[in-house]
Amino acid sequence: SEQLFVEMADRMAADGWRDAGYEFVCIDDCWMAPTRDGQGRLQADPKRFPSGIRRLADYVHSKGLKLGIYSDVGKKTCAGFPGSYNHYDLDAQTFASWGVDLLKFDGCNSDSLDLLAEGYKRMSLALNRTGRSIVYSCEWPFYLRPVQQPNYTEIKQYCNHWRNFYDVYDSWSSIKSILDWTALHQDTIVKIAGPGGWNDPDMALVIGNFGLSRDQSVTQMAMWAIMAAPLFMSNDLRHISPEAKRLLQNREVIAINQDPLGKQGYQLFKDKKFQLWERPLSDLAYAVAVLNQQEIGGPENFTFSLTLLGHGLACNPACSIRQVLPASRDWGVYSWLSSLSVEVNPTGTVLLTV
């Protein structure tokens, strides 16, 4: 309901979220009335959004925030509401006239892969024709993947970020499966990411809900930063714990995620217990994550040579190392041939900058 989004916008502005860099309040599926209006335009559900989307957008903007909305490339949305098929220009103009700043464009109920691709391209061009700056969030490769390998060069021409894998759930198994999928496909997807176009490991940071332990929450935050993933929270800001709030608003992690070089990180090493990931940052720095995959026992040490990092160049001839998560502290200066020993909790991650 509009009341829910008003309350979230209030919390975003009052509780430091906006100041930490979170700027979009996004509406997902089910906001619409079951039918279009007499002019063929989408309309908000009159009971749940009695003031309409334009009024809600004005309110969100008054808080220094932006409004995101949802539609679908097919005849119906995933939940069965009117889709944008054959209405791409009209819907883009409608969203722009309402003051919308982001469109999540789903891929349900498209009759063929050709129509899917055509719809994603047409909506991209239609959004640009409105003259309003609207972030374009696509699900295009996710719906292609079961049948064919996505052409990411083409997708980046049309979309600002794109979904590759299944819905994220509020569970450790879901976070694990997303990381496993990303590592398995990193040779295809890492090179395409950069300013203007990003891989989206589904939209949601589920930190602050119920399914993740403290260590697992640290892992999601650290790994989404390593993956240069858009940071969208899916949680209730009215009831979030101080600990989850501190983690989600951690300026150092957000700075890694938003690093201007815009390169996505990748997995360097994996054995039965540990994963080692790195992400190139601006100013010849690197973000490094050590993830302990064990789900039982206590903290364990992972020792590795610094020559592994940055194709051997990250610490040549020396480097300073700082721990960002689970708590921030300086580790000092290391020489190129040093080894680093990192103690990591089960299902936890230690995030470093080098």
Coordinates of C-alpha atoms in Angstrom, one line a residue:
S1 CA 0.0 0.0 0.0
E2 CA 1.1 3.6 -0.4
Q3 CA 1.1 3.9 3.4
L4 CA 3.9 1.3 3.6
F5 CA 6.0 3.1 1.0
V6 CA 5.5 6.4 2.7
E7 CA 6.6 4.9 6.0
M8 CA 9.7 3.4 4.4
A9 CA 10.6 6.7 2.7
D10 CA 10.3 8.4 6.2
R11 CA 12.6 5.8 7.7
M12 CA 15.1 6.1 4.8
A13 CA 15.3 9.8 5.4
A14 CA 15.3 9.8 9.2
D15 CA 17.4 6.9 10.1
G16 CA 20.6 7.6 8.0
W17 CA 19.8 5.3 5.0
R18 CA 19.7 8.1 2.5
D19 CA 22.9 9.6 3.9
A20 CA 24.6 6.3 3.6
G21 CA 23.7 6.2 -0.1
Y22 CA 20.5 4.3 -0.3
E23 CA 18.3 6.5 -2.5
F24 CA 15.6 4.4 -4.2
V25 CA 12.3 3.2 -2.7
C26 CA 11.1 0.5 -5.1
I27 CA 7.6 -0.9 -5.6
D28 CA 7.5 -4.5 -6.9
D29 CA 4.7 -6.5 -8.6
C30 CA 1.0 -6.1 -7.5
W31 CA 0.7 -2.3 -7.3
M32 CA -1.6 -2.1 -10.3
A33 CA -5.3 -2.3 -10.7
P34 CA -6.4 -5.5 -12.5
T35 CA -7.2 -3.6 -15.7
R36 CA -5.9 -0.6 -17.6
D37 CA -8.0 2.7 -17.7
G38 CA -10.2 3.9 -20.5
Q39 CA -7.2 5.4 -22.4
G40 CA -5.3 2.1 -22.1
R41 CA -3.0 3.3 -19.4
L42 CA -1.8 1.4 -16.3
Q43 CA -3.4 2.6 -13.1
A44 CA -2.6 2.0 -9.5
D45 CA -4.9 -0.2 -7.3
P46 CA -7.5 2.4 -6.1
K47 CA -7.8 0.8 -2.6
R48 CA -4.2 0.3 -1.8
F49 CA -2.8 3.4 -3.6
P50 CA -5.7 5.8 -3.3
S51 CA -3.6 8.9 -4.0
G52 CA -2.0 7.4 -7.1
I53 CA 1.7 6.9 -8.0
R54 CA 2.3 10.5 -9.0
R55 CA 1.5 11.7 -5.5
L56 CA 3.6 9.0 -3.9
A57 CA 6.6 9.9 -6.2
D58 CA 6.2 13.6 -5.1
Y59 CA 6.3 12.5 -1.5
V60 CA 9.4 10.3 -2.0
H61 CA 11.1 13.1 -3.9
S62 CA 10.3 15.5 -1.1
K63 CA 12.5 13.3 1.2
G64 CA 15.4 13.5 -1.2
L65 CA 14.8 10.0 -2.5
K66 CA 13.8 8.4 -5.8
L67 CA 10.9 6.0 -6.7
G68 CA 11.2 2.7 -8.5
I69 CA 8.3 0.8 -10.0
Y70 CA 7.6 -2.6 -11.6
S71 CA 6.2 -3.8 -14.9
D72 CA 6.6 -6.8 -17.2
V73 CA 7.7 -7.4 -20.8
G74 CA 4.8 -9.9 -21.4
K75 CA 1.0 -9.7 -21.5
K76 CA 0.8 -10.1 -17.8
T77 CA 3.1 -9.6 -14.8
C78 CA 4.3 -12.6 -12.9
A79 CA 1.4 -12.1 -10.4
G80 CA -1.2 -11.8 -13.2
F81 CA -1.6 -8.0 -13.5
P82 CA -1.5 -6.1 -16.8
G83 CA 1.9 -6.4 -18.5
S84 CA 3.5 -3.9 -20.9
Y85 CA 3.3 -6.0 -24.1
N86 CA 2.2 -3.8 -27.0
H87 CA 2.1 -0.8 -24.6
Y88 CA 5.8 -0.1 -24.2
D89 CA 5.8 3.6 -25.3
L90 CA 2.6 4.4 -23.5
D91 CA 3.8 2.8 -20.2
A92 CA 7.2 4.5 -20.4
Q93 CA 5.4 7.9 -20.9
T94 CA 3.1 7.1 -18.0
F95 CA 6.0 6.2 -15.7
A96 CA 7.9 9.4 -16.7
S97 CA 4.7 11.5 -16.2
W98 CA 4.4 10.1 -12.7
G99 CA 8.0 11.0 -11.9
V100 CA 9.3 7.4 -11.6
D101 CA 13.1 7.1 -11.4
L102 CA 13.6 3.3 -11.9
L103 CA 11.8 0.5 -13.7
K104 CA 12.2 -3.1 -12.8
F105 CA 11.1 -4.9 -16.0
D106 CA 10.2 -8.6 -15.4
G107 CA 10.1 -11.4 -18.0
C108 CA 7.0 -13.4 -17.3
N109 CA 4.3 -14.4 -19.8
S110 CA 6.2 -13.6 -23.0
D111 CA 5.2 -15.9 -25.8
S112 CA 8.7 -16.4 -27.3
L113 CA 12.4 -15.5 -26.7
D114 CA 12.2 -13.3 -29.8
L115 CA 9.3 -11.3 -28.3
L116 CA 11.2 -11.2 -25.0
A117 CA 14.3 -9.7 -26.6
E118 CA 12.2 -7.3 -28.7
G119 CA 10.2 -6.1 -25.7
Y120 CA 13.3 -5.4 -23.5
K121 CA 14.9 -3.4 -26.4
R122 CA 11.6 -1.5 -27.1
M123 CA 11.1 -0.5 -23.5
S124 CA 14.7 0.7 -23.3
L125 CA 14.3 2.9 -26.3
A126 CA 10.8 4.1 -25.0
L127 CA 12.3 5.1 -21.6
N128 CA 15.0 7.1 -23.3
R129 CA 12.4 8.8 -25.5
T130 CA 10.6 10.2 -22.5
G131 CA 13.6 12.4 -21.8
R132 CA 13.5 11.4 -18.1
S133 CA 16.4 9.7 -16.5
I134 CA 15.0 6.3 -15.5
V135 CA 17.3 3.4 -14.3
Y136 CA 16.4 0.3 -16.3
S137 CA 16.5 -3.0 -14.4
C138 CA 16.1 -6.0 -16.6
E139 CA 15.5 -9.7 -16.0
W140 CA 16.3 -10.5 -19.6
P141 CA 19.3 -13.0 -19.2
F142 CA 17.5 -14.9 -16.4
Y143 CA 14.6 -15.8 -18.8
L144 CA 17.0 -16.6 -21.7
R145 CA 19.4 -18.8 -19.8
P146 CA 17.4 -22.0 -19.7
V147 CA 17.3 -22.0 -23.5
Q148 CA 20.3 -20.0 -24.8
Q149 CA 23.5 -18.2 -23.6
P150 CA 22.7 -14.5 -23.2
N151 CA 24.5 -12.0 -25.3
Y152 CA 25.7 -9.7 -22.5
T153 CA 27.2 -7.1 -24.9
E154 CA 23.8 -6.6 -26.4
I155 CA 22.0 -6.6 -23.0
K156 CA 24.4 -3.9 -21.6
Q157 CA 23.5 -1.7 -24.6
Y158 CA 19.9 -1.6 -23.4
C159 CA 19.9 -2.3 -19.6
N160 CA 21.5 -0.7 -16.6
H161 CA 21.5 -3.9 -14.6
W162 CA 20.3 -7.4 -15.3
R163 CA 19.2 -10.4 -13.3
N164 CA 21.0 -13.7 -13.9
F165 CA 19.7 -16.1 -11.3
Y166 CA 16.8 -17.2 -9.2
D167 CA 15.0 -15.1 -6.6
V168 CA 17.0 -14.6 -3.4
Y169 CA 15.3 -15.9 -0.3
D170 CA 15.9 -15.1 3.4
S171 CA 18.1 -18.2 3.9
W172 CA 21.8 -19.1 3.9
S173 CA 21.2 -21.8 1.2
S174 CA 19.9 -19.1 -1.1
I175 CA 22.9 -16.8 -0.6
K176 CA 25.3 -19.8 -1.1
S177 CA 23.6 -20.8 -4.3
I178 CA 23.9 -17.3 -5.7
L179 CA 27.6 -17.2 -4.9
D180 CA 28.2 -20.7 -6.4
W181 CA 26.4 -19.7 -9.6
T182 CA 28.3 -16.5 -9.9
A183 CA 31.7 -18.2 -9.4
L184 CA 30.7 -20.9 -11.9
H185 CA 29.8 -18.3 -14.6
Q186 CA 32.4 -15.6 -13.7
D187 CA 34.3 -16.0 -17.0
T188 CA 31.2 -14.9 -18.9
I189 CA 29.7 -12.2 -16.6
V190 CA 32.5 -10.5 -14.8
K191 CA 34.1 -8.8 -17.9
I192 CA 30.8 -7.1 -19.0
A193 CA 30.1 -5.4 -15.7
G194 CA 31.1 -1.7 -15.3
P195 CA 29.8 1.8 -15.2
G196 CA 26.3 1.9 -16.8
G197 CA 25.7 -1.9 -16.6
W198 CA 25.8 -4.3 -13.7
N199 CA 25.2 -8.0 -13.0
D200 CA 22.4 -8.2 -10.4
P201 CA 22.5 -11.3 -8.2
D202 CA 18.8 -10.7 -7.6
M203 CA 17.8 -7.5 -6.0
A204 CA 17.8 -8.2 -2.3
L205 CA 20.0 -7.9 0.6
V206 CA 18.0 -9.9 3.1
I207 CA 20.1 -8.7 6.1
G208 CA 17.8 -7.5 8.8
N209 CA 15.1 -10.2 8.4
F210 CA 15.2 -13.6 10.2
G211 CA 17.0 -16.2 8.0
L212 CA 20.7 -15.2 8.3
S213 CA 22.9 -15.4 11.3
R214 CA 25.3 -12.5 12.1
D215 CA 28.2 -14.1 10.2
Q216 CA 26.0 -15.0 7.2
S217 CA 24.8 -11.4 7.1
V218 CA 28.4 -10.2 7.1
T219 CA 29.0 -12.6 4.2
Q220 CA 26.1 -11.3 2.1
M221 CA 27.2 -7.7 2.6
A222 CA 30.9 -8.4 1.9
M223 CA 30.2 -10.6 -1.2
W224 CA 27.6 -8.2 -2.7
A225 CA 30.3 -5.5 -2.4
I226 CA 32.9 -7.8 -4.1
M227 CA 30.4 -8.6 -6.9
A228 CA 29.7 -4.9 -7.6
A229 CA 26.1 -5.8 -7.1
P230 CA 23.3 -3.1 -6.9
L231 CA 22.5 -2.8 -3.1
F232 CA 18.8 -3.2 -2.7
M233 CA 17.5 -4.1 0.7
S234 CA 14.4 -6.2 1.1
N235 CA 13.6 -5.7 4.8
D236 CA 11.3 -3.7 7.1
L237 CA 13.2 -0.6 8.2
R238 CA 10.6 0.0 11.0
H239 CA 11.8 -3.1 12.9
I240 CA 15.4 -3.6 11.9
S241 CA 18.0 -4.4 14.6
P242 CA 20.8 -1.9 15.4
E243 CA 23.4 -4.6 14.4
A244 CA 21.8 -5.1 11.0
K245 CA 21.5 -1.4 10.5
R246 CA 25.2 -0.8 11.3
L247 CA 26.2 -3.5 8.8
L248 CA 24.0 -2.2 6.0
Q249 CA 25.1 1.4 6.6
N250 CA 28.9 0.5 6.8
R251 CA 30.5 3.3 4.8
E252 CA 33.7 1.3 4.1
V253 CA 31.8 -1.6 2.6
I254 CA 29.5 0.7 0.6
A255 CA 32.6 2.5 -0.7
I256 CA 34.0 -0.8 -2.0
N257 CA 30.7 -1.7 -3.6
Q258 CA 30.4 1.8 -5.2
D259 CA 34.1 2.0 -6.3
P260 CA 34.3 4.3 -9.3
L261 CA 36.5 1.9 -11.3
G262 CA 33.4 -0.3 -11.5
K263 CA 35.1 -3.7 -11.9
Q264 CA 33.3 -6.8 -10.6
G265 CA 35.2 -9.1 -8.4
Y266 CA 35.8 -12.8 -8.9
Q267 CA 36.8 -16.0 -7.1
L268 CA 40.5 -16.8 -7.1
F269 CA 40.6 -20.0 -5.1
K270 CA 38.2 -22.6 -3.6
D271 CA 38.8 -25.8 -1.6
K272 CA 36.5 -27.7 0.7
K273 CA 36.6 -25.1 3.4
F274 CA 37.5 -21.7 2.1
Q275 CA 36.9 -19.4 -0.9
L276 CA 39.2 -16.5 -1.7
W277 CA 37.8 -13.6 -3.9
E278 CA 39.3 -10.3 -5.0
R279 CA 37.9 -7.2 -6.6
P280 CA 40.2 -4.6 -8.3
L281 CA 39.6 -1.1 -7.0
S282 CA 40.6 2.4 -8.1
D283 CA 44.1 3.7 -7.1
L284 CA 45.6 0.2 -7.6
A285 CA 43.9 -1.2 -4.5
Y286 CA 42.0 -4.5 -4.1
A287 CA 39.1 -5.7 -2.0
V288 CA 39.7 -9.3 -0.8
A289 CA 37.2 -11.6 0.8
V290 CA 37.9 -14.9 2.6
L291 CA 34.8 -17.0 3.1
N292 CA 34.6 -20.0 5.4
Q293 CA 32.1 -22.4 3.8
Q294 CA 32.0 -24.7 6.8
E295 CA 28.6 -24.8 8.6
I296 CA 29.8 -26.5 11.8
G297 CA 32.7 -26.1 14.3
G298 CA 34.5 -22.9 15.3
P299 CA 36.6 -20.2 13.6
E300 CA 39.4 -21.6 11.3
N301 CA 42.5 -20.0 9.8
F302 CA 43.1 -19.6 6.1
T303 CA 46.7 -18.8 5.1
F304 CA 47.6 -17.7 1.6
S305 CA 50.5 -15.9 -0.2
L306 CA 50.0 -12.3 -1.1
T307 CA 51.5 -13.1 -4.5
L308 CA 48.1 -14.6 -5.3
L309 CA 46.5 -11.1 -5.3
G310 CA 46.2 -8.9 -8.4
H311 CA 48.1 -11.2 -10.7
G312 CA 51.0 -10.9 -8.3
L313 CA 51.0 -7.1 -8.4
A314 CA 48.7 -6.1 -5.5
C315 CA 51.5 -6.2 -2.9
N316 CA 54.6 -5.6 -5.1
P317 CA 56.8 -4.4 -3.5
A318 CA 54.6 -3.9 -0.4
C319 CA 51.1 -3.1 0.6
S320 CA 49.0 -1.9 3.6
I321 CA 46.1 -4.2 4.6
R322 CA 43.0 -3.1 6.4
Q323 CA 40.2 -5.3 7.7
V324 CA 36.7 -3.9 6.9
L325 CA 34.4 -6.7 8.1
P326 CA 33.4 -8.2 10.5
A327 CA 35.1 -5.2 12.3
S328 CA 37.4 -2.5 10.9
R329 CA 41.0 -2.4 12.0
D330 CA 44.4 -1.8 10.4
W331 CA 46.6 -4.9 9.9
G332 CA 49.7 -2.9 8.9
V333 CA 52.2 -3.2 6.0
Y334 CA 53.2 -6.4 4.3
S335 CA 55.9 -7.2 1.8
W336 CA 55.3 -8.9 -1.5
L337 CA 56.4 -12.3 -0.4
S338 CA 54.5 -12.4 2.9
S339 CA 51.7 -14.8 3.7
L340 CA 48.5 -13.7 5.4
S341 CA 46.6 -15.8 7.9
V342 CA 43.0 -14.9 8.3
E343 CA 40.7 -16.3 11.0
V344 CA 37.1 -16.8 9.8
N345 CA 33.9 -18.0 11.5
P346 CA 31.8 -20.7 9.9
T347 CA 29.6 -19.3 7.1
G348 CA 31.4 -16.0 7.8
T349 CA 33.6 -13.7 5.7
V350 CA 36.6 -11.5 6.4
L351 CA 36.7 -8.5 4.0
L352 CA 40.0 -6.7 3.5
T353 CA 41.3 -3.8 1.5
V354 CA 44.8 -4.2 0.1

